[in-house]
PDB file of N, CA and C in Angstrom:
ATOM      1  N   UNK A   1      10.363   4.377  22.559  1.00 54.00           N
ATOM      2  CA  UNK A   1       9.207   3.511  22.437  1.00 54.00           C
ATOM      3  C   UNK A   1       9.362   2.282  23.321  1.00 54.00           C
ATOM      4  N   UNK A   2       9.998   2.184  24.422  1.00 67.00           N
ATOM      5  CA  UNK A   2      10.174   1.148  25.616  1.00 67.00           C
ATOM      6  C   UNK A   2      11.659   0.276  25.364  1.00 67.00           C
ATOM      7  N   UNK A   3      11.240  -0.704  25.280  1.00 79.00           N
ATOM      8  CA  UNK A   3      12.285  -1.733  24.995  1.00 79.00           C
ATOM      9  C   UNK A   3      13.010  -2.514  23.656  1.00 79.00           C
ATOM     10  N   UNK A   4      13.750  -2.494  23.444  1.00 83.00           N
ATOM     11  CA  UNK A   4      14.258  -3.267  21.680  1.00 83.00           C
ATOM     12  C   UNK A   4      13.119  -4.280  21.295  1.00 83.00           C
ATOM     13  N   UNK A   5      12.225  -4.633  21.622  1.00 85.00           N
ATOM     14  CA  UNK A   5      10.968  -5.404  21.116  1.00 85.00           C
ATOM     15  C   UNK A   5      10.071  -4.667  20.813  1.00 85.00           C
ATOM     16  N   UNK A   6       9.942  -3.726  21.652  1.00 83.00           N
ATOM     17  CA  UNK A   6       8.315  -3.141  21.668  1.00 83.00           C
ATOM     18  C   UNK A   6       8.405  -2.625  20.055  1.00 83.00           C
ATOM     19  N   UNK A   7       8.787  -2.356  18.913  1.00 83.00           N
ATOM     20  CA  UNK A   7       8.784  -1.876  17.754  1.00 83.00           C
ATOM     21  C   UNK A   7       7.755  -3.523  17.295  1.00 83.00           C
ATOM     22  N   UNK A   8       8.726  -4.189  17.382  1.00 87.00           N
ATOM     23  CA  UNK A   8       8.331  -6.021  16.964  1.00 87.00           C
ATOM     24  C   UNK A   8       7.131  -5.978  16.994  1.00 87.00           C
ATOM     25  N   UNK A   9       6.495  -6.113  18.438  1.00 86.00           N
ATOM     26  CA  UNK A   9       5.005  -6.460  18.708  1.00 86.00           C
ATOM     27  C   UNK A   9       4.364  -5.358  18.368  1.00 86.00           C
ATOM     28  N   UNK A  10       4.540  -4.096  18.333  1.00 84.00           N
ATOM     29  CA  UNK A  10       3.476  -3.335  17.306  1.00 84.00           C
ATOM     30  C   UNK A  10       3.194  -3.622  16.275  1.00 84.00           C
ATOM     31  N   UNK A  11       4.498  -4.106  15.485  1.00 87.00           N
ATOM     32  CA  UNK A  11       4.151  -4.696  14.380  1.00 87.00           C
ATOM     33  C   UNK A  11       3.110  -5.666  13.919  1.00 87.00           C
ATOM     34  N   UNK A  12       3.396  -6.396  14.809  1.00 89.00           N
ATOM     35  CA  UNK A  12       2.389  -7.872  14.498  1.00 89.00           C
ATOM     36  C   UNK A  12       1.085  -7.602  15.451  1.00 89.00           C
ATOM     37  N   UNK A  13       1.339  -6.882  16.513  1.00 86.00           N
ATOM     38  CA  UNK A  13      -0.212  -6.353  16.424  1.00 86.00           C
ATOM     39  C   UNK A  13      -1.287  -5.700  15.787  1.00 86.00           C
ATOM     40  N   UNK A  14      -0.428  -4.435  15.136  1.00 86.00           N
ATOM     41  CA  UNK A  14      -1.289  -3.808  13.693  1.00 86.00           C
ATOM     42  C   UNK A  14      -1.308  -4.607  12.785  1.00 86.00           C
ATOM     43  N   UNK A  15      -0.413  -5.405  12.073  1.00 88.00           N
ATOM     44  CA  UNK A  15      -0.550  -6.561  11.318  1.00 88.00           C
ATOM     45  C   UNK A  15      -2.076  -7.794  11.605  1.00 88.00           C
ATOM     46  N   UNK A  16      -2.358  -7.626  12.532  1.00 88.00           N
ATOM     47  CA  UNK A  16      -3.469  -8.736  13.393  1.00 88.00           C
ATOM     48  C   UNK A  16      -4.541  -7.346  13.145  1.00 88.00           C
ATOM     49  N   UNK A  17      -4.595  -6.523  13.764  1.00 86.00           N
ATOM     50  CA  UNK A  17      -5.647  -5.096  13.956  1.00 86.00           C
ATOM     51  C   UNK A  17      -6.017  -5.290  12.492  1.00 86.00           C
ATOM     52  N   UNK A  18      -5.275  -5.254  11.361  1.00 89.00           N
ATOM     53  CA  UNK A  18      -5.850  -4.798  10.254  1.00 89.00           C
ATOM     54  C   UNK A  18      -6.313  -5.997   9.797  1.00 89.00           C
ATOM     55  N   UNK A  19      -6.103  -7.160   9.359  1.00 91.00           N
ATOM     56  CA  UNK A  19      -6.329  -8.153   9.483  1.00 91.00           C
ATOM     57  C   UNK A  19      -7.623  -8.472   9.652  1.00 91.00           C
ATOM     58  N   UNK A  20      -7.897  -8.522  11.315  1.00 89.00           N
ATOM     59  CA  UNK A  20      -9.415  -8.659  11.878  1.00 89.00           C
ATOM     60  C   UNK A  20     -10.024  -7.708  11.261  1.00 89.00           C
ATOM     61  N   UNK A  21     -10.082  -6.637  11.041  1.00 88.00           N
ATOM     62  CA  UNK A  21     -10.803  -5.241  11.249  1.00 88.00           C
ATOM     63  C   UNK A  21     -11.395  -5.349   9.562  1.00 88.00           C
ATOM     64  N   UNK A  22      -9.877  -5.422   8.329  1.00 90.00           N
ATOM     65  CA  UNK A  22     -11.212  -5.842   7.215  1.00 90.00           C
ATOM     66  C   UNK A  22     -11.360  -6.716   7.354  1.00 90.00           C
ATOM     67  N   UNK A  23     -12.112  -7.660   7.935  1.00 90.00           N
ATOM     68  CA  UNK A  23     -12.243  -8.950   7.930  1.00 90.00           C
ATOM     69  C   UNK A  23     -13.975  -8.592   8.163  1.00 90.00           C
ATOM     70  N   UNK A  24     -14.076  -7.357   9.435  1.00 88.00           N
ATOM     71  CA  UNK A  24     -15.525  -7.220   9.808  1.00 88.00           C
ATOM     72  C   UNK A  24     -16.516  -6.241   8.745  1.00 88.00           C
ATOM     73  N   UNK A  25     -15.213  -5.836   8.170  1.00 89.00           N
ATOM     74  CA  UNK A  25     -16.250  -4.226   7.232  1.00 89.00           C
ATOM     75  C   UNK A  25     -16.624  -4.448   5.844  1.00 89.00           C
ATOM     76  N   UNK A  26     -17.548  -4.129   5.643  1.00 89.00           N
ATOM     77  CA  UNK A  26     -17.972  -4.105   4.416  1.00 89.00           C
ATOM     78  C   UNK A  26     -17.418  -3.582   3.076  1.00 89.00           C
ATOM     79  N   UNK A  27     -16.747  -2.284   3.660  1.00 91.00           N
ATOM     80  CA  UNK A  27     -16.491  -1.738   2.519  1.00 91.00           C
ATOM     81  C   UNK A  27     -15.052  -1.529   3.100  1.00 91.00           C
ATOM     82  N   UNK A  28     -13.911  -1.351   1.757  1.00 90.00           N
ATOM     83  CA  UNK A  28     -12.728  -0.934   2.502  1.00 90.00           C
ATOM     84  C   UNK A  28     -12.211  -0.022   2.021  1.00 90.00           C
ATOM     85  N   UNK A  29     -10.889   0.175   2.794  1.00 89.00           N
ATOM     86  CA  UNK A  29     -10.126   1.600   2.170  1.00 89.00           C
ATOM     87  C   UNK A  29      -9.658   1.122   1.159  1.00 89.00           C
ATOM     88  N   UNK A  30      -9.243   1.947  -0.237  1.00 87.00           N
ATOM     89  CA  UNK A  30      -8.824   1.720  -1.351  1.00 87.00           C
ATOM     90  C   UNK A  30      -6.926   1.310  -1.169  1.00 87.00           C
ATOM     91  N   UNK A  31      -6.355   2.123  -0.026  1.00 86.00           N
ATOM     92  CA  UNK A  31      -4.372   1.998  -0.206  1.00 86.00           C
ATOM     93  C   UNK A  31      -4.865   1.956   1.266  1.00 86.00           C
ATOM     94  N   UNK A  32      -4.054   0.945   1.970  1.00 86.00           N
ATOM     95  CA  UNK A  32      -4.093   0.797   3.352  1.00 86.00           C
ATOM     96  C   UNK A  32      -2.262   0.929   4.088  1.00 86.00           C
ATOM     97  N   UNK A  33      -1.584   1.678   4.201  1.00 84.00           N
ATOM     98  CA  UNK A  33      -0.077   2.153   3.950  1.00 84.00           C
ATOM     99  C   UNK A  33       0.210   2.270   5.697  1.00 84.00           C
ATOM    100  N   UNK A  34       1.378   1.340   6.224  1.00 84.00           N
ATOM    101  CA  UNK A  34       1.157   1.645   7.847  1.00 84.00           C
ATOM    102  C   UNK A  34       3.180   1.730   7.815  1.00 84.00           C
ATOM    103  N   UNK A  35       3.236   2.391   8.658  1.00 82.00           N
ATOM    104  CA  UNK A  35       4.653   2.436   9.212  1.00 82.00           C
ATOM    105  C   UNK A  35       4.193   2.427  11.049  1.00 82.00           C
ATOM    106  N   UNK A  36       4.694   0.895  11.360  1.00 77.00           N
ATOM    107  CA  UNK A  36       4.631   1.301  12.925  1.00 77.00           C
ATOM    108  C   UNK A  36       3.462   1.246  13.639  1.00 77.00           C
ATOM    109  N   UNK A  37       2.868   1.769  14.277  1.00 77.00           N
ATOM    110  CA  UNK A  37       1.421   2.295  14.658  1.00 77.00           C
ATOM    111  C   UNK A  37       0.989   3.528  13.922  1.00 77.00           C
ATOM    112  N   UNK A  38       1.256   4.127  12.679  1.00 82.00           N
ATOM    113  CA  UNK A  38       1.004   5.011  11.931  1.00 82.00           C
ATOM    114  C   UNK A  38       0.132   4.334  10.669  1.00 82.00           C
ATOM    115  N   UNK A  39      -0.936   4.860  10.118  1.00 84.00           N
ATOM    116  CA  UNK A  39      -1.958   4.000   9.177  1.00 84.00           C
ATOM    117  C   UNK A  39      -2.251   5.497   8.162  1.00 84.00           C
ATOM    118  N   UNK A  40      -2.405   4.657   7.038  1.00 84.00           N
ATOM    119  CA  UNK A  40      -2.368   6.088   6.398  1.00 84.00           C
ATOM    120  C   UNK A  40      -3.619   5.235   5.137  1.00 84.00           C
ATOM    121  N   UNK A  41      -4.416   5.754   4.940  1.00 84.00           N
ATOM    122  CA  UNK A  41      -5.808   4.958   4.274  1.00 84.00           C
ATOM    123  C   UNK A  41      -6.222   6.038   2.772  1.00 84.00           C
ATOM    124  N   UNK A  42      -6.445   5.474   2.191  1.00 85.00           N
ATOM    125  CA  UNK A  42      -7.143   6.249   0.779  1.00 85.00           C
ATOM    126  C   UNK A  42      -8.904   5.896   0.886  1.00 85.00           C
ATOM    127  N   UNK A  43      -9.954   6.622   1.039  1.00 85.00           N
ATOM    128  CA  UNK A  43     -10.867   6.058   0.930  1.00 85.00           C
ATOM    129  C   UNK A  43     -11.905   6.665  -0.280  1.00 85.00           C
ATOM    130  N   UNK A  44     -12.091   5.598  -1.418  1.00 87.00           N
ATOM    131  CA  UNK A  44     -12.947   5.900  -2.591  1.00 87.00           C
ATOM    132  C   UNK A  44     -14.451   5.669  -1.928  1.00 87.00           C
ATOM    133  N   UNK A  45     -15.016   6.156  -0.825  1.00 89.00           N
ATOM    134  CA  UNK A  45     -16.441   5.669  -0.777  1.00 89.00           C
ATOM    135  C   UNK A  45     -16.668   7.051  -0.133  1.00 89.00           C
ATOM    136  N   UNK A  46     -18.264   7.172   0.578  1.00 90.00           N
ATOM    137  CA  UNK A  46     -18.340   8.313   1.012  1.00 90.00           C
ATOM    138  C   UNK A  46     -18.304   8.633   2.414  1.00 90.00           C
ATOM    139  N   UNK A  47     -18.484   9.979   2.359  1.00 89.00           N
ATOM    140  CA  UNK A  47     -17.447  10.473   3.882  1.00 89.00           C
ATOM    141  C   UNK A  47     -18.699   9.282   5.055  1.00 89.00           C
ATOM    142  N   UNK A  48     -19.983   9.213   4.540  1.00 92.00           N
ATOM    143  CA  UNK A  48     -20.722   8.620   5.565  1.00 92.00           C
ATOM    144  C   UNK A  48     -19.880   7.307   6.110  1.00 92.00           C
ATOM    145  N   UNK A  49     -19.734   6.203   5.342  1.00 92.00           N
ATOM    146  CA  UNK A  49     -19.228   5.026   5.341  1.00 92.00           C
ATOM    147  C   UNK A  49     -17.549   5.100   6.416  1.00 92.00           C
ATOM    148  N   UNK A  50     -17.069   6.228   5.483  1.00 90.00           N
ATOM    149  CA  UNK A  50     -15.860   6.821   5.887  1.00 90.00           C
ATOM    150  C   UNK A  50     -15.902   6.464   7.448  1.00 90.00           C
ATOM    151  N   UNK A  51     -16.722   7.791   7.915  1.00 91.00           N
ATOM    152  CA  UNK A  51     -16.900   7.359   9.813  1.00 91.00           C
ATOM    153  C   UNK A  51     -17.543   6.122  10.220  1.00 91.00           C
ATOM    154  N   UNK A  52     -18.410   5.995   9.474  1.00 91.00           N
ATOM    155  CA  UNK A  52     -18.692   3.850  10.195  1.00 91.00           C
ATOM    156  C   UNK A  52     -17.373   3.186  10.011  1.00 91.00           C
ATOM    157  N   UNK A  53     -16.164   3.694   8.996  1.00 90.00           N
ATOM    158  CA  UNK A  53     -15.299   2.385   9.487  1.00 90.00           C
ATOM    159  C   UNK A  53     -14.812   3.100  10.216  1.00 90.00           C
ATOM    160  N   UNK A  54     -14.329   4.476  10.876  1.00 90.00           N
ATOM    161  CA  UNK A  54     -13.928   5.057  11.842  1.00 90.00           C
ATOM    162  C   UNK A  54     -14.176   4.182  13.117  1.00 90.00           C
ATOM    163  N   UNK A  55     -15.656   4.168  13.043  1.00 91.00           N
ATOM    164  CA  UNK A  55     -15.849   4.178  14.292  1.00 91.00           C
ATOM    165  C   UNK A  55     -15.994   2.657  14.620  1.00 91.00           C
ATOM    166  N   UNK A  56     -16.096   1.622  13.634  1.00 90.00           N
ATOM    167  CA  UNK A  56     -15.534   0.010  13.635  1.00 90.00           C
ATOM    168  C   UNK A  56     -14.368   0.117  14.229  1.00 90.00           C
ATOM    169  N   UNK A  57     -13.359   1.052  13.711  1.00 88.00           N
ATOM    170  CA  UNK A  57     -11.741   0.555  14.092  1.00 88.00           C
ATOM    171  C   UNK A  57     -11.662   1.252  15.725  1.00 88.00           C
ATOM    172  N   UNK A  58     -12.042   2.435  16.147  1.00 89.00           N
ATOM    173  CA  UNK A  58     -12.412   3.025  17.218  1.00 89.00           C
ATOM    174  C   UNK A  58     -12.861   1.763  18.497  1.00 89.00           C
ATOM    175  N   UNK A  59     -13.834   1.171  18.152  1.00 89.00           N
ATOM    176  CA  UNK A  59     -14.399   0.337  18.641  1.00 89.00           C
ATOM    177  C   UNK A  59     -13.468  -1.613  18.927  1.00 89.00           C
ATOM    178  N   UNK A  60     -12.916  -1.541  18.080  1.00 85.00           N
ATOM    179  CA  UNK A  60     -12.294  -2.698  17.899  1.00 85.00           C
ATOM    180  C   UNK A  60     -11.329  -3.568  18.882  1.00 85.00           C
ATOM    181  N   UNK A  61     -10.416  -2.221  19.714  1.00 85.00           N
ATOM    182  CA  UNK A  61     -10.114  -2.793  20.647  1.00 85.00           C
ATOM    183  C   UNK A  61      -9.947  -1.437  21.932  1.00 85.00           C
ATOM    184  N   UNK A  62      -9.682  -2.133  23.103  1.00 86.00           N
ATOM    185  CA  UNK A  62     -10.019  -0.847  23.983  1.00 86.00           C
ATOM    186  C   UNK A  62      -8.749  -0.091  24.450  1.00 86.00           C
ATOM    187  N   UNK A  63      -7.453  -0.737  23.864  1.00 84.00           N
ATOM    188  CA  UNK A  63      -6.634   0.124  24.115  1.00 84.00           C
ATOM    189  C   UNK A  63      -6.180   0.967  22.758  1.00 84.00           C
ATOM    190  N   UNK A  64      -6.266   0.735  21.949  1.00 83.00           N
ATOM    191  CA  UNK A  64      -6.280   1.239  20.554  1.00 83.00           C
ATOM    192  C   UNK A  64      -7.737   2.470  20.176  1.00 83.00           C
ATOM    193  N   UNK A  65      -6.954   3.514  19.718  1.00 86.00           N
ATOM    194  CA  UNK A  65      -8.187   4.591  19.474  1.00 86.00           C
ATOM    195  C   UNK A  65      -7.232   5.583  18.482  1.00 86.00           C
ATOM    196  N   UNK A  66      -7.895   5.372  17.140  1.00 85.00           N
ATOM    197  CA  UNK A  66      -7.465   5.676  15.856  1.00 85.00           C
ATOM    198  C   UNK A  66      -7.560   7.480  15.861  1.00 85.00           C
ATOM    199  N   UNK A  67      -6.977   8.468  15.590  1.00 84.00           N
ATOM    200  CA  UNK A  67      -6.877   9.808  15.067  1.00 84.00           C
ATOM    201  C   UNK A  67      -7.370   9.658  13.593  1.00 84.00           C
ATOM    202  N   UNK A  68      -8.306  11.093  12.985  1.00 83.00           N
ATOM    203  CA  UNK A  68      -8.309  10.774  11.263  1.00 83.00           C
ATOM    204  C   UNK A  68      -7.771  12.452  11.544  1.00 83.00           C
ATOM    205  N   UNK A  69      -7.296  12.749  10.144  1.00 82.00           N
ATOM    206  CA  UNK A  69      -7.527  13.665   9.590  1.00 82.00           C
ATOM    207  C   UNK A  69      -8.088  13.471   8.029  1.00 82.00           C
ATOM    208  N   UNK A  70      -8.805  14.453   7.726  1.00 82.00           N
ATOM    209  CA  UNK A  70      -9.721  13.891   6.304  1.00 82.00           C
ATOM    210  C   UNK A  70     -10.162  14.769   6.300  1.00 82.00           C
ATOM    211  N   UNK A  71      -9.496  14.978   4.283  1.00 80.00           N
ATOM    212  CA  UNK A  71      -9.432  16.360   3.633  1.00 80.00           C
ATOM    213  C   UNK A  71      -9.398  16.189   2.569  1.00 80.00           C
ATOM    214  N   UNK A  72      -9.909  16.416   1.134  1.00 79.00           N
ATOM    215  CA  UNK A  72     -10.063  16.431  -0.114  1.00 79.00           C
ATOM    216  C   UNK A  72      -8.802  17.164  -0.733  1.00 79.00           C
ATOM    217  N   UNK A  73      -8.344  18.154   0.076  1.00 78.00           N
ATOM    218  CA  UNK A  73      -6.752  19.283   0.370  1.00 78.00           C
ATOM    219  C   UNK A  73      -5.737  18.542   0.039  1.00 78.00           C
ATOM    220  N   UNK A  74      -5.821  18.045   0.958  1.00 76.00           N
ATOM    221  CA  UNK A  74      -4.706  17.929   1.761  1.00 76.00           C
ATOM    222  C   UNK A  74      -3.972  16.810   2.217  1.00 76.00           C
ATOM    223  N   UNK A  75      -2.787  16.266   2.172  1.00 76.00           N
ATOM    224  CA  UNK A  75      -2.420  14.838   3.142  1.00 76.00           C
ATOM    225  C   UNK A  75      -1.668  15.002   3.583  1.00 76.00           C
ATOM    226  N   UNK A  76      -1.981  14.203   5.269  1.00 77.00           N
ATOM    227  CA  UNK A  76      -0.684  14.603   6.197  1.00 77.00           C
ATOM    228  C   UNK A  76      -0.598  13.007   6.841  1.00 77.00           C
ATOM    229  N   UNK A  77       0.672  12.813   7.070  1.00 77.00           N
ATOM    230  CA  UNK A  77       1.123  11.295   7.440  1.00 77.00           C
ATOM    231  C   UNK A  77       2.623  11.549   7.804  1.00 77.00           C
ATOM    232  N   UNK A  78       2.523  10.986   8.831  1.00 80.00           N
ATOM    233  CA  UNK A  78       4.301  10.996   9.610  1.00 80.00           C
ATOM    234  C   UNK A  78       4.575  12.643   9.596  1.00 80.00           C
ATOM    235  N   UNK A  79       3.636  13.439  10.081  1.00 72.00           N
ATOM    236  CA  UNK A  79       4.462  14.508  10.415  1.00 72.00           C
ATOM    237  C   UNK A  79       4.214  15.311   9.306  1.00 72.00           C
ATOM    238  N   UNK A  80       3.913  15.260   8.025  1.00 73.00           N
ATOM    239  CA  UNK A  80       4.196  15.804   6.755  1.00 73.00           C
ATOM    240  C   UNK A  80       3.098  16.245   6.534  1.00 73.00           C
ATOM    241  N   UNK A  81       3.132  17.605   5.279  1.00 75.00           N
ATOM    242  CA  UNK A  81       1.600  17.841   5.107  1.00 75.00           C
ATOM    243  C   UNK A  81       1.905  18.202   3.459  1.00 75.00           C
ATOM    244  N   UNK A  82       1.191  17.166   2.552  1.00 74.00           N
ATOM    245  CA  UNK A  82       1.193  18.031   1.452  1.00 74.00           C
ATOM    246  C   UNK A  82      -0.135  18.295   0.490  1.00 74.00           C
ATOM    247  N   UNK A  83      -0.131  19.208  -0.574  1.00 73.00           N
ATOM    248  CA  UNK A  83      -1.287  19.158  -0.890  1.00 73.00           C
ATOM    249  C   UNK A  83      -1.556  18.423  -2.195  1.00 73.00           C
ATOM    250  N   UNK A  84      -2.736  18.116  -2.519  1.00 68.00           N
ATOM    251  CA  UNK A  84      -3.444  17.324  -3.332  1.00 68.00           C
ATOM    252  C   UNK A  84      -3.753  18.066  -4.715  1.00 68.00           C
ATOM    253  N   UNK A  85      -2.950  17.676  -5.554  1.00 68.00           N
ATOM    254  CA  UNK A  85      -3.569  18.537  -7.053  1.00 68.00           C
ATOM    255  C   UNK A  85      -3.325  17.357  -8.003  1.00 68.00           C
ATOM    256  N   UNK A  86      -4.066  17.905  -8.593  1.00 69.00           N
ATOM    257  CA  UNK A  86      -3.754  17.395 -10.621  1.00 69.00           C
ATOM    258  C   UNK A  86      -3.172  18.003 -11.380  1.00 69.00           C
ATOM    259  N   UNK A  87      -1.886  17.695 -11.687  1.00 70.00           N
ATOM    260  CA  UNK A  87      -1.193  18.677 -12.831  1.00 70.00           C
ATOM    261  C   UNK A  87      -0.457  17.755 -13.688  1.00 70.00           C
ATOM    262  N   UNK A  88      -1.208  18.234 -14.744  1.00 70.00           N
ATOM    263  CA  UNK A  88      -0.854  17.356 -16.324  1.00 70.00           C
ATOM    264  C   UNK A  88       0.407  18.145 -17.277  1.00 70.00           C
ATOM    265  N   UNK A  89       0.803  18.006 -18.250  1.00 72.00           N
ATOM    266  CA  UNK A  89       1.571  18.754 -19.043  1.00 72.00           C
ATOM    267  C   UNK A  89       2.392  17.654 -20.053  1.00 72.00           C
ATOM    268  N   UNK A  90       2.700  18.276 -21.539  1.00 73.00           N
ATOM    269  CA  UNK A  90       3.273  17.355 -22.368  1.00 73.00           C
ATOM    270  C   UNK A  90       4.555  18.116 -22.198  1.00 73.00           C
ATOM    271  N   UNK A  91       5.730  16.614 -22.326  1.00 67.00           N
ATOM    272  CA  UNK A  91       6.853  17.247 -22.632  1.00 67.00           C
ATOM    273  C   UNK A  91       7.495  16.605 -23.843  1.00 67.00           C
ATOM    274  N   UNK A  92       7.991  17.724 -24.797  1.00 62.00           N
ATOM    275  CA  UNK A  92       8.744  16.975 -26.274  1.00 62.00           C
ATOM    276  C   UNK A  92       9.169  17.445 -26.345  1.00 62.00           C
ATOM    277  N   UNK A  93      10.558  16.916 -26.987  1.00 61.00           N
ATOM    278  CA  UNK A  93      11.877  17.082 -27.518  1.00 61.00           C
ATOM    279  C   UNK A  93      12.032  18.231 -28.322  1.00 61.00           C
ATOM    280  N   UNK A  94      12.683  19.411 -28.855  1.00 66.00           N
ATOM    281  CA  UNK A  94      12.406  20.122 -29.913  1.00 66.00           C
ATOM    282  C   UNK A  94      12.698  19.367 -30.863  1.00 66.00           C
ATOM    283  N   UNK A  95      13.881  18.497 -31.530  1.00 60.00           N
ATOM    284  CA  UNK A  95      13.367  17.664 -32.580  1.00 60.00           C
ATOM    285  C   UNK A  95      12.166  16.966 -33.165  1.00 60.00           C
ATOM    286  N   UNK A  96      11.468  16.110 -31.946  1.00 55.00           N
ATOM    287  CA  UNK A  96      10.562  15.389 -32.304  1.00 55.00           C
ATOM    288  C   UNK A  96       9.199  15.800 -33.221  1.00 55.00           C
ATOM    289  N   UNK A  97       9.183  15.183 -34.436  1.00 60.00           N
ATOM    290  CA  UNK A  97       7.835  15.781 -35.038  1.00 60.00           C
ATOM    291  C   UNK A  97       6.824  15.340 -34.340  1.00 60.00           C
ATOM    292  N   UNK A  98       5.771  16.076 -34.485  1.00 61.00           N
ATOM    293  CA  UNK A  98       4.801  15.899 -33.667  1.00 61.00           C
ATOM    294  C   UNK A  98       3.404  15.246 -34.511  1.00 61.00           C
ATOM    295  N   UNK A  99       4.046  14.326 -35.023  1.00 64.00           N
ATOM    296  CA  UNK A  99       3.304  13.197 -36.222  1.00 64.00           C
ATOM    297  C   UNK A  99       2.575  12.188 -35.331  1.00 64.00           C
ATOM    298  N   UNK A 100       1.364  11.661 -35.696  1.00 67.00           N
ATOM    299  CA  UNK A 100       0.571  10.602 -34.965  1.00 67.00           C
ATOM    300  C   UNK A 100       0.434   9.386 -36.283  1.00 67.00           C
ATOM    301  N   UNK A 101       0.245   8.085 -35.507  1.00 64.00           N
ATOM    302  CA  UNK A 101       0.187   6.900 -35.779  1.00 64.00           C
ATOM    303  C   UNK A 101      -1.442   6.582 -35.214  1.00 64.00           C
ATOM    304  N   UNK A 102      -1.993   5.871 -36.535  1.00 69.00           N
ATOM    305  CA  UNK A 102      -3.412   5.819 -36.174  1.00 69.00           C
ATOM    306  C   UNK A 102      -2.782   4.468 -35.057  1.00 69.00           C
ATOM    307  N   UNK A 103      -4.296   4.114 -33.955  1.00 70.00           N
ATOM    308  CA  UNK A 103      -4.351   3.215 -33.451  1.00 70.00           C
ATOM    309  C   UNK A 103      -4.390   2.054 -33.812  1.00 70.00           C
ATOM    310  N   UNK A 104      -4.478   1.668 -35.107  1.00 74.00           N
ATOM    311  CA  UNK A 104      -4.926   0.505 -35.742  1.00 74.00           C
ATOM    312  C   UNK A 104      -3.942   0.167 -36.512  1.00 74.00           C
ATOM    313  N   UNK A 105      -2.328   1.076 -36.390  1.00 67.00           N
ATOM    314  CA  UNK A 105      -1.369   0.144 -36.886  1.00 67.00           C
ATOM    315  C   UNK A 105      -0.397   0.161 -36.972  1.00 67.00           C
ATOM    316  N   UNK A 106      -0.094  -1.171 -37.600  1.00 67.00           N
ATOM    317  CA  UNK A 106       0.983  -1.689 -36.507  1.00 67.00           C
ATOM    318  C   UNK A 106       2.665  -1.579 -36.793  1.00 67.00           C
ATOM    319  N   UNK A 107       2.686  -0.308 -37.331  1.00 60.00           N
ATOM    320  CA  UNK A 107       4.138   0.000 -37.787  1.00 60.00           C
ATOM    321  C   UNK A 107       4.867   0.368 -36.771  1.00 60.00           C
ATOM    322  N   UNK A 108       5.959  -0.003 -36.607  1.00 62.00           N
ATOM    323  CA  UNK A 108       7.177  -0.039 -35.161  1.00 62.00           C
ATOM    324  C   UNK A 108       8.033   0.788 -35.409  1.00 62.00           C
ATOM    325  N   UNK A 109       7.863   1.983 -34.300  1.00 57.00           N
ATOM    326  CA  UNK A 109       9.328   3.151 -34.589  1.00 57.00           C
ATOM    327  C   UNK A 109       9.914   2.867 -34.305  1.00 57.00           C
ATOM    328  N   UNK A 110      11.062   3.255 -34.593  1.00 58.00           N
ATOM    329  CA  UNK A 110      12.421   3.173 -34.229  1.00 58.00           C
ATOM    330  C   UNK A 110      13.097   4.576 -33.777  1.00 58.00           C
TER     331      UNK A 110
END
């Protein structure tokens, strides 16, 4: 990546990039996660909005020009690809009774 600095000033340039950039948008990404010149974004809004800030950050400066990938699937960042699920499950002890405590009080297990 060039010289023992050039890591430095990426830094504080994406540090400045992101900075300005929500500074102009309306709406933002929910987890904004960067290693380096690598940006890794969560976005709770819709895919429309999604590409207007695309194309804000696209636009923002002229040597800088952002890659997405964007997938409901899937996440890939630094190289990695994994997939996206929900998986719930209880785990208990075989001892433990499986007795409930109303919400409303206030007796302390031990």
């Amino acid at each position: 990546m060039g010289t023992k600095m050039t890591p430095s000033y990426a830094n504080i340039f994406m540090g400045y990039l992101k900075k300005q950039l929500l500074m102009l948008v309306p709406l933002k990404p929910h987890m904004w996660l960067r290693f380096t010149d690598d940006i890794d974004i969560q976005w709770r809004h819709s895919r429309k909005y999604l590409h207007e800030f695309l194309n804000k950050a696209n636009a923002f400066h002229k040597a800088i020009k952002f890659t997405s990938e964007i997938s409901n699937d899937n996440h890939v960042f630094l190289d990695t690809k994994s997939r996206i699920e929900t998986v719930t499950s209880i785990c208990s002890k075989r001892v433990a009774p499986h007795a409930t405590v109303a919400r409303t009080s206030h007796t302390v297990l031990l």
